[in-house]
CSV table of C-alpha atoms in Angstrom, one decimal:
chain,number,residue,atom,x,y,z
A,25,MET,CA,20.1,-24.1,-22.6
A,26,THR,CA,18.3,-21.4,-21.9
A,27,ILE,CA,15.2,-20.6,-23.8
A,28,GLU,CA,17.0,-17.8,-25.7
A,29,ASP,CA,19.5,-20.1,-27.0
A,30,MET,CA,16.6,-22.7,-28.2
A,31,THR,CA,14.8,-22.1,-31.9
A,32,ALA,CA,11.3,-23.8,-33.1
A,33,GLU,CA,12.0,-26.3,-36.1
A,34,PRO,CA,8.8,-25.3,-38.7
A,35,ALA,CA,8.1,-28.8,-39.4
A,36,MET,CA,7.5,-29.6,-35.6
A,37,LEU,CA,5.9,-26.3,-35.4
A,38,VAL,CA,3.2,-27.6,-38.2
A,39,LEU,CA,3.2,-30.8,-36.2
A,40,ALA,CA,2.4,-29.8,-33.3
A,41,ARG,CA,-0.5,-27.8,-35.0
A,42,GLU,CA,-2.1,-30.9,-36.7
A,43,SER,CA,-2.3,-32.5,-33.7
A,44,ARG,CA,-3.9,-30.2,-31.9
A,45,GLY,CA,-6.7,-30.2,-35.1
A,46,TRP,CA,-5.8,-26.1,-35.3
A,47,THR,CA,-5.5,-24.1,-38.5
A,48,GLN,CA,-2.6,-21.5,-38.8
A,49,ALA,CA,-5.7,-19.1,-37.6
A,50,ASP,CA,-6.4,-20.9,-34.6
A,51,VAL,CA,-2.9,-20.6,-33.5
A,52,ALA,CA,-2.5,-17.2,-33.9
A,53,GLU,CA,-5.7,-16.7,-31.9
A,54,ALA,CA,-4.4,-18.9,-29.0
A,55,MET,CA,-1.1,-16.9,-29.1
A,56,SER,CA,-2.9,-13.7,-29.0
A,57,HIS,CA,-5.1,-14.2,-26.3
A,58,LEU,CA,-1.7,-15.0,-24.2
A,59,GLU,CA,0.1,-12.3,-25.6
A,60,ALA,CA,-1.0,-9.1,-24.2
A,61,ASP,CA,0.8,-6.2,-26.0
A,62,ALA,CA,0.7,-7.8,-29.1
A,63,ARG,CA,-2.1,-9.2,-32.0
A,64,ILE,CA,-0.6,-12.3,-33.6
A,65,SER,CA,-1.6,-12.9,-36.9
A,66,GLN,CA,-2.1,-15.9,-39.0
A,67,GLY,CA,0.7,-14.9,-41.5
A,68,TYR,CA,3.1,-14.8,-38.7
A,69,VAL,CA,2.3,-18.3,-38.0
A,70,SER,CA,2.5,-19.2,-41.8
A,71,ARG,CA,5.9,-17.6,-42.1
A,72,ALA,CA,7.3,-19.5,-38.7
A,73,GLU,CA,5.9,-22.7,-40.2
A,74,ALA,CA,7.5,-21.9,-43.6
A,75,GLY,CA,11.0,-21.4,-41.6
A,76,ARG,CA,10.9,-17.5,-43.0
A,77,LEU,CA,11.2,-16.2,-39.8
A,78,THR,CA,13.5,-17.5,-36.0
A,79,VAL,CA,10.9,-18.5,-33.5
A,80,THR,CA,13.3,-18.5,-30.2
A,81,GLY,CA,13.1,-17.2,-26.7
A,82,ASP,CA,9.1,-15.4,-25.6
A,83,ARG,CA,7.8,-15.9,-29.2
A,84,LEU,CA,8.9,-19.9,-28.7
A,85,LEU,CA,7.8,-19.5,-25.7
A,86,LEU,CA,4.3,-18.2,-26.8
A,87,PHE,CA,4.2,-21.2,-29.5
A,88,ALA,CA,4.5,-23.6,-26.5
A,89,THR,CA,2.2,-22.5,-24.4
A,90,ALA,CA,-0.3,-22.2,-26.5
A,91,LEU,CA,0.4,-25.3,-28.5
A,92,ARG,CA,0.5,-27.3,-24.9
A,93,TYR,CA,3.8,-28.7,-25.4
A,94,SER,CA,7.5,-27.6,-24.2
A,95,PRO,CA,9.3,-25.7,-26.1
A,96,GLU,CA,12.1,-28.5,-26.3
A,97,VAL,CA,9.8,-30.2,-28.3
A,98,LEU,CA,9.1,-27.7,-30.8
A,99,CYS,CA,12.8,-27.5,-30.9
A,100,SER,CA,13.3,-30.9,-31.5
A,101,PRO,CA,14.3,-32.1,-35.4
A,102,VAL,CA,11.8,-34.0,-37.1
A,103,ASP,CA,14.4,-36.9,-38.5
A,104,VAL,CA,15.9,-37.6,-35.2
A,105,HIS,CA,12.7,-38.8,-33.8
A,106,GLY,CA,11.6,-40.5,-37.0
A,107,VAL,CA,8.6,-38.9,-37.4
A,108,GLY,CA,7.0,-39.6,-40.5
A,109,ILE,CA,9.3,-42.4,-41.2
A,110,GLY,CA,7.5,-45.8,-41.5
A,111,LEU,CA,4.4,-47.4,-42.9
A,112,VAL,CA,1.4,-45.8,-40.9
A,113,HIS,CA,-2.1,-47.9,-40.9
A,114,HIS,CA,-5.1,-47.1,-39.9
A,115,ARG,CA,-8.8,-48.6,-39.3
A,116,LYS,CA,-10.8,-45.8,-40.0
A,117,ARG,CA,-14.1,-45.1,-41.9
A,118,ALA,CA,-14.2,-44.2,-45.3
A,119,SER,CA,-16.1,-41.0,-44.7
A,120,MET,CA,-12.8,-39.6,-42.7
A,121,GLY,CA,-11.7,-36.7,-44.6
A,122,VAL,CA,-7.6,-36.0,-44.9
A,123,THR,CA,-7.4,-33.0,-42.5
A,124,GLY,CA,-8.4,-35.4,-39.7
A,125,LEU,CA,-6.2,-38.2,-40.7
A,126,ARG,CA,-3.5,-35.8,-40.6
A,127,ARG,CA,-4.3,-34.8,-37.3
A,128,ILE,CA,-4.6,-38.6,-36.1
A,129,HIS,CA,-1.0,-39.1,-38.1
A,130,ALA,CA,0.7,-36.2,-36.5
A,131,ILE,CA,-0.9,-37.6,-33.1
A,132,LEU,CA,0.8,-41.0,-33.8
A,133,ALA,CA,4.1,-39.1,-34.4
A,134,LEU,CA,4.3,-36.7,-31.3
A,135,THR,CA,3.0,-40.4,-29.4
A,136,ARG,CA,6.0,-42.5,-30.8
A,137,MET,CA,8.2,-38.9,-28.9
A,138,GLN,CA,6.5,-39.6,-26.2
A,139,THR,CA,7.0,-42.6,-25.6
A,140,LYS,CA,10.2,-43.0,-27.0
A,141,ALA,CA,11.6,-40.3,-24.5
A,142,LEU,CA,10.1,-41.9,-21.2
A,143,THR,CA,10.9,-45.9,-22.2
A,144,ARG,CA,14.5,-44.4,-22.8
A,145,ALA,CA,14.8,-42.5,-19.4
A,146,VAL,CA,13.9,-45.4,-17.6
A,147,GLY,CA,16.6,-47.9,-19.9
A,148,MET,CA,13.7,-49.8,-21.4
A,149,THR,CA,15.4,-52.1,-24.2
A,150,GLY,CA,13.7,-52.0,-28.1
A,151,GLU,CA,13.5,-55.5,-27.9
A,152,HIS,CA,10.5,-57.7,-28.6
A,153,ARG,CA,9.0,-60.6,-30.0
A,154,PHE,CA,7.4,-59.5,-33.2
A,155,HIS,CA,8.2,-60.6,-36.8
A,156,ARG,CA,7.1,-59.9,-40.4
A,157,ILE,CA,5.1,-62.6,-42.1
A,158,SER,CA,4.8,-62.6,-46.0
A,159,VAL,CA,1.5,-63.6,-47.0
A,160,SER,CA,0.7,-65.2,-50.8
A,161,ALA,CA,-2.0,-67.0,-52.7
A,162,LEU,CA,-0.8,-70.3,-50.8
A,163,ASP,CA,-0.1,-68.6,-47.3
A,164,GLY,CA,-2.5,-66.1,-46.6
A,165,PRO,CA,-3.9,-63.6,-43.6
A,166,GLN,CA,-5.5,-66.8,-41.4
A,167,GLU,CA,-2.1,-68.9,-42.1
A,168,ALA,CA,-0.3,-65.6,-41.3
A,169,ALA,CA,-2.4,-65.7,-37.9
A,170,GLU,CA,-1.8,-69.4,-37.0
A,171,GLN,CA,1.4,-68.4,-37.2
A,172,LEU,CA,2.1,-65.8,-35.4
A,173,ARG,CA,-0.6,-67.1,-32.3
A,174,GLU,CA,2.1,-70.4,-32.5
A,175,HIS,CA,5.0,-68.0,-32.2
A,176,TRP,CA,3.6,-66.2,-29.3
A,177,ASN,CA,2.7,-69.3,-27.4
A,178,LEU,CA,-1.0,-68.4,-27.3
A,179,PRO,CA,-3.0,-71.2,-26.0
A,180,PRO,CA,-6.1,-72.5,-28.0
A,181,GLY,CA,-9.3,-70.6,-27.2
A,182,PRO,CA,-10.5,-67.0,-26.8
A,183,ILE,CA,-7.6,-64.5,-25.7
A,184,VAL,CA,-8.4,-63.2,-22.5
A,185,ASP,CA,-6.7,-60.2,-22.7
A,186,LEU,CA,-5.2,-59.0,-26.0
A,187,VAL,CA,-3.6,-56.2,-25.0
A,188,ALA,CA,-1.8,-57.3,-22.7
A,189,VAL,CA,-0.3,-60.0,-25.0
A,190,VAL,CA,0.4,-57.3,-27.3
A,191,GLU,CA,2.3,-55.7,-25.1
A,192,GLN,CA,4.0,-58.8,-23.7
A,193,ALA,CA,5.5,-59.6,-27.1
A,194,GLY,CA,7.3,-55.8,-26.8
A,195,ALA,CA,4.7,-54.1,-29.0
A,196,LEU,CA,4.1,-49.9,-26.9
A,197,VAL,CA,0.3,-49.5,-26.4
A,198,VAL,CA,-1.3,-45.9,-26.0
A,199,VAL,CA,-5.2,-45.6,-25.8
A,200,ARG,CA,-6.4,-42.4,-25.6
A,201,ASP,CA,-9.7,-40.3,-26.8
A,202,LEU,CA,-8.7,-39.6,-30.3
A,203,GLU,CA,-12.1,-37.2,-30.3
A,204,THR,CA,-13.3,-39.2,-33.5
A,205,GLY,CA,-15.7,-41.5,-34.1
A,206,GLU,CA,-13.9,-42.2,-37.8
A,207,LEU,CA,-11.0,-43.7,-36.8
A,208,ASP,CA,-10.7,-47.1,-33.9
A,209,ALA,CA,-6.8,-47.5,-34.4
A,210,VAL,CA,-3.6,-46.3,-36.0
A,211,SER,CA,-0.3,-48.3,-35.6
A,212,GLN,CA,3.1,-48.0,-37.0
A,213,TRP,CA,6.0,-49.9,-36.6
A,214,SER,CA,9.4,-48.4,-37.5
A,215,GLN,CA,12.7,-50.0,-38.4
A,216,GLY,CA,15.0,-50.5,-35.2
A,217,GLU,CA,11.6,-50.0,-32.7
A,218,ARG,CA,9.0,-51.6,-31.0
A,219,PRO,CA,5.2,-51.5,-32.6
A,220,LEU,CA,3.2,-48.7,-31.7
A,221,PHE,CA,-0.2,-48.5,-31.4
A,222,LEU,CA,-2.5,-45.7,-30.6
A,223,LEU,CA,-6.2,-46.9,-29.8
A,224,ASN,CA,-9.4,-44.6,-29.5
A,225,SER,CA,-10.7,-45.1,-25.9
A,226,THR,CA,-14.0,-44.0,-27.1
A,227,ALA,CA,-14.5,-47.3,-29.1
A,228,PRO,CA,-17.0,-50.3,-27.9
A,229,PRO,CA,-14.9,-52.6,-26.1
A,230,ASP,CA,-15.5,-55.8,-28.9
A,231,ARG,CA,-14.9,-53.2,-31.6
A,232,PHE,CA,-11.4,-51.9,-29.9
A,233,ARG,CA,-10.4,-55.7,-29.6
A,234,PHE,CA,-10.8,-56.4,-33.0
A,235,SER,CA,-9.5,-53.4,-34.4
A,236,LEU,CA,-5.8,-53.7,-32.3
A,237,ALA,CA,-6.1,-57.8,-33.8
A,238,HIS,CA,-7.1,-55.7,-37.5
A,239,GLU,CA,-3.8,-53.4,-36.6
A,240,LEU,CA,-1.6,-56.3,-35.3
A,241,GLY,CA,-2.3,-58.0,-39.0
A,242,HIS,CA,-0.8,-54.8,-40.1
A,243,VAL,CA,2.2,-54.2,-39.0
A,244,VAL,CA,3.3,-58.0,-39.6
A,245,MET,CA,2.0,-58.6,-42.6
A,246,HIS,CA,2.5,-55.1,-44.7
A,247,THR,CA,5.7,-53.5,-45.6
A,248,GLU,CA,4.5,-51.1,-48.1
A,249,PRO,CA,1.3,-49.2,-48.7
A,250,GLY,CA,-1.5,-51.3,-50.5
A,251,THR,CA,-3.4,-49.8,-53.0
A,252,GLY,CA,-7.6,-50.5,-52.7
A,253,ARG,CA,-9.5,-52.3,-49.7
A,254,GLU,CA,-6.4,-55.4,-50.3
A,255,GLN,CA,-4.7,-54.8,-47.4
A,256,GLU,CA,-7.7,-53.7,-45.3
A,257,GLU,CA,-9.2,-57.0,-46.0
A,258,GLN,CA,-6.1,-58.8,-45.6
A,259,ALA,CA,-6.2,-57.4,-41.9
A,260,ASP,CA,-9.7,-58.5,-41.5
A,261,LEU,CA,-9.0,-61.9,-42.3
A,262,PHE,CA,-5.7,-61.8,-39.7
A,263,ALA,CA,-8.1,-60.6,-37.0
A,264,ALA,CA,-10.8,-62.9,-37.6
A,265,GLU,CA,-8.5,-65.8,-37.7
A,266,PHE,CA,-6.4,-64.6,-34.6
A,267,LEU,CA,-9.4,-63.8,-32.2
A,268,MET,CA,-11.5,-66.5,-33.5
A,269,PRO,CA,-9.0,-69.8,-34.4
A,270,HIS,CA,-11.0,-71.9,-37.0
A,271,GLU,CA,-10.5,-74.8,-35.2
A,272,ASP,CA,-11.7,-73.4,-31.9
A,273,ILE,CA,-14.3,-71.5,-33.0
A,274,THR,CA,-15.9,-73.6,-35.7
A,275,ALA,CA,-17.6,-76.2,-32.7
A,276,ASP,CA,-19.3,-73.4,-30.7
A,277,LEU,CA,-20.4,-72.2,-34.3
A,278,LYS,CA,-22.3,-75.4,-35.3
A,279,GLN,CA,-24.2,-75.2,-31.9
A,280,GLY,CA,-26.5,-72.7,-33.2
A,281,VAL,CA,-25.9,-69.0,-35.2
A,282,ASP,CA,-29.3,-67.4,-33.7
A,283,LEU,CA,-29.4,-63.9,-31.6
A,284,ALA,CA,-29.2,-65.4,-28.2
A,285,ARG,CA,-26.5,-67.7,-29.1
A,286,LEU,CA,-24.6,-64.9,-30.5
A,287,LEU,CA,-25.1,-63.1,-27.5
A,288,GLU,CA,-23.7,-65.7,-25.2
A,289,LEU,CA,-20.5,-66.3,-28.0
A,290,LYS,CA,-20.0,-62.6,-27.9
A,291,GLY,CA,-19.2,-62.9,-23.9
A,292,ARG,CA,-16.7,-65.7,-24.7
A,293,TRP,CA,-14.7,-64.8,-27.5
A,294,GLY,CA,-14.6,-60.9,-27.0
A,295,VAL,CA,-15.7,-59.8,-30.3
A,296,SER,CA,-19.3,-58.6,-31.4
A,297,MET,CA,-22.1,-60.5,-32.4
A,298,ALA,CA,-21.8,-58.9,-36.2
A,299,ALA,CA,-18.0,-60.6,-36.3
A,300,LEU,CA,-19.4,-63.8,-34.8
A,301,VAL,CA,-22.0,-64.0,-37.6
A,302,ARG,CA,-19.5,-62.7,-40.4
A,303,ARG,CA,-16.5,-65.7,-39.0
A,304,ALA,CA,-19.8,-68.3,-39.2
A,305,LEU,CA,-20.4,-67.4,-42.7
A,306,THR,CA,-16.8,-67.8,-43.7
A,307,LEU,CA,-16.1,-70.8,-42.1
A,308,ASN,CA,-19.3,-72.1,-44.0
A,309,VAL,CA,-21.2,-72.9,-41.1
A,310,ILE,CA,-24.0,-70.8,-42.5
A,311,SER,CA,-25.4,-69.8,-45.6
A,312,ASP,CA,-25.6,-66.8,-47.4
A,313,TRP,CA,-29.3,-66.4,-46.6
A,314,GLN,CA,-28.7,-67.2,-43.4
A,315,TYR,CA,-26.5,-64.5,-42.5
A,316,ARG,CA,-28.4,-62.2,-44.3
A,317,ASN,CA,-32.0,-63.1,-42.5
A,318,ILE,CA,-29.7,-62.4,-39.2
A,319,MET,CA,-28.0,-59.2,-40.5
A,320,VAL,CA,-31.7,-58.1,-41.0
A,321,GLU,CA,-33.0,-59.2,-37.8
A,322,MET,CA,-29.5,-57.8,-35.8
A,323,SER,CA,-31.1,-54.4,-37.8
A,324,VAL,CA,-34.4,-54.3,-37.1
A,325,LEU,CA,-33.9,-54.6,-33.3
A,326,GLY,CA,-31.0,-51.7,-33.7
A,327,TYR,CA,-28.0,-54.1,-33.2
A,328,ARG,CA,-26.2,-52.6,-36.0
A,329,THR,CA,-25.2,-49.4,-33.9
A,330,ALA,CA,-25.2,-50.6,-30.5
A,331,GLU,CA,-25.4,-54.3,-29.4
A,332,PRO,CA,-26.2,-56.0,-26.1
A,333,GLY,CA,-24.1,-57.4,-24.0
A,334,ALA,CA,-20.5,-56.4,-22.5
A,335,VAL,CA,-17.4,-57.5,-23.1
A,336,PRO,CA,-15.0,-55.9,-20.7
A,337,ARG,CA,-13.1,-53.1,-21.5
A,338,GLU,CA,-9.4,-53.8,-22.3
A,339,MET,CA,-6.7,-51.1,-21.0
A,340,PRO,CA,-2.9,-51.4,-21.4
A,341,ARG,CA,-0.4,-51.1,-18.1
A,342,GLY,CA,3.4,-50.8,-20.0
A,343,MET,CA,3.4,-47.3,-20.1
A,344,ALA,CA,1.4,-46.7,-16.5
A,345,HIS,CA,4.4,-48.9,-15.5
A,346,VAL,CA,7.6,-46.6,-17.3
A,347,VAL,CA,5.9,-43.9,-15.2
A,348,ASN,CA,5.8,-45.9,-12.0
A,349,ARG,CA,9.2,-46.7,-12.5
A,350,LEU,CA,10.1,-42.9,-13.3
A,351,GLN,CA,8.6,-41.5,-10.2
A,352,GLN,CA,9.4,-44.9,-7.5
A,353,HIS,CA,12.9,-45.6,-8.7
A,354,HIS,CA,13.9,-42.7,-10.5
A,355,GLY,CA,12.6,-39.6,-8.2
A,356,LEU,CA,10.7,-37.9,-10.7
A,357,SER,CA,7.3,-36.3,-9.9
A,358,VAL,CA,4.3,-35.8,-12.4
A,359,ALA,CA,5.1,-32.6,-13.4
A,360,GLN,CA,9.2,-33.8,-14.4
A,361,ALA,CA,8.0,-36.7,-15.9
A,362,ALA,CA,5.5,-34.8,-18.1
A,363,ARG,CA,8.2,-32.6,-19.0
A,364,VAL,CA,10.3,-36.2,-20.4
A,365,ALA,CA,7.3,-36.4,-22.5
A,366,GLY,CA,6.9,-32.6,-23.6
A,367,LEU,CA,3.3,-32.4,-22.1
A,368,SER,CA,1.6,-30.3,-19.1
A,369,PRO,CA,1.0,-32.4,-16.6
A,370,ASP,CA,-2.7,-32.6,-17.4
A,371,GLU,CA,-2.2,-34.0,-20.2
A,372,PHE,CA,0.1,-36.3,-19.5
A,373,ASP,CA,-1.7,-37.5,-16.7
A,374,GLU,CA,-4.9,-38.3,-18.7
A,375,ILE,CA,-2.9,-40.2,-21.5
A,376,TYR,CA,0.1,-41.7,-20.0
A,377,ARG,CA,-0.9,-42.5,-16.0
A,378,CYS,CA,-4.6,-44.3,-16.7
A,379,ALA,CA,-3.3,-47.8,-15.2
A,380,SER,CA,-1.0,-46.2,-12.6
A,381,SER,CA,-2.4,-46.6,-9.9
A,382,LEU,CA,-3.4,-50.3,-10.2
A,383,PRO,CA,-2.2,-52.5,-7.5
A,384,GLU,CA,1.4,-54.0,-8.3
A,385,SER,CA,0.1,-57.4,-8.7
A,386,LEU,CA,-1.5,-56.4,-12.1
A,387,ARG,CA,1.4,-54.1,-13.1
A,388,SER,CA,4.0,-56.7,-12.2
A,389,ARG,CA,3.7,-58.8,-15.6
A,390,HIS,CA,5.0,-55.9,-17.0
A,391,VAL,CA,8.4,-55.7,-14.8
A,392,SER,CA,10.2,-57.6,-17.2
A,393,GLU,CA,9.5,-55.4,-20.2
A,394,VAL,CA,11.6,-52.2,-18.3
A,395,SER,CA,13.8,-53.9,-16.4
């Protein structure tokens, strides 16, 4: 099919623009810089997105070049790829505005399209080990976390590499710079598909891990939108129990909860000092008075902004392994693999090949996921 035979989907033009955080005027300006003989107006972009004019041929190529997606992506029917279908969860700050959130949701939708195209290209099935877990007054988020750890046969104690655990259970994990400090993670589990977790690479490693566990709680516990803070609190309780099981961490906390001890436990459990203090409070290891005093001390020392102590940064391996399969077993170049995802080679390389240069010994655990 030639570019003259292709027609842009209006909804996909909107989605692509929102994923870049652009206004219609931004798109028009970018297209005008590329079009030497014509000035593209905001009104033209508006009519194209509303479906009041047909975008094909050279104008389709102009949109694709400006938005940095392939023409095929812009011509994809939205409903075919499940864009917008399924409950979207996100761990964000209350200060994040609607426009910023729409951009993140658009990135998530396009990420799902990209990962679906890439995994299909290597024959990867949709099998996974996730299941829904209902919560109630009797069986709450903590019990849900215990049940999932048991279902996944996780040993007692700290989880060394949470990203690896989630990937080995069959989820797709993508880490990229979301260009905001107001959101750490977003997730979606659409019917009949693998759960997808999209994480902000700029989040500190300890917060990154807790955010992933928080999103994990959302996708297994919540099938409908919630109201107020209830679902967020449930996801936090799930994350705390999943990362710091009460039967395992209580003994550690009872040995002392001062700053020196918290710093030591941060290295062992891979969570922030603040999360450990909060865990000590919820497990009744310390009193409200002790909790407030520790938090005040941390604030005075600046630890609420930047804590001491390093936690290893976790990175996904699954999608990088998919890319390696495309190159090594299917003979695709980077440019050809990028075309499958509908991205430019540079952006594709940045998002999906971040771990592809790792030794095969570190990637081998994912072979079973894509074979």
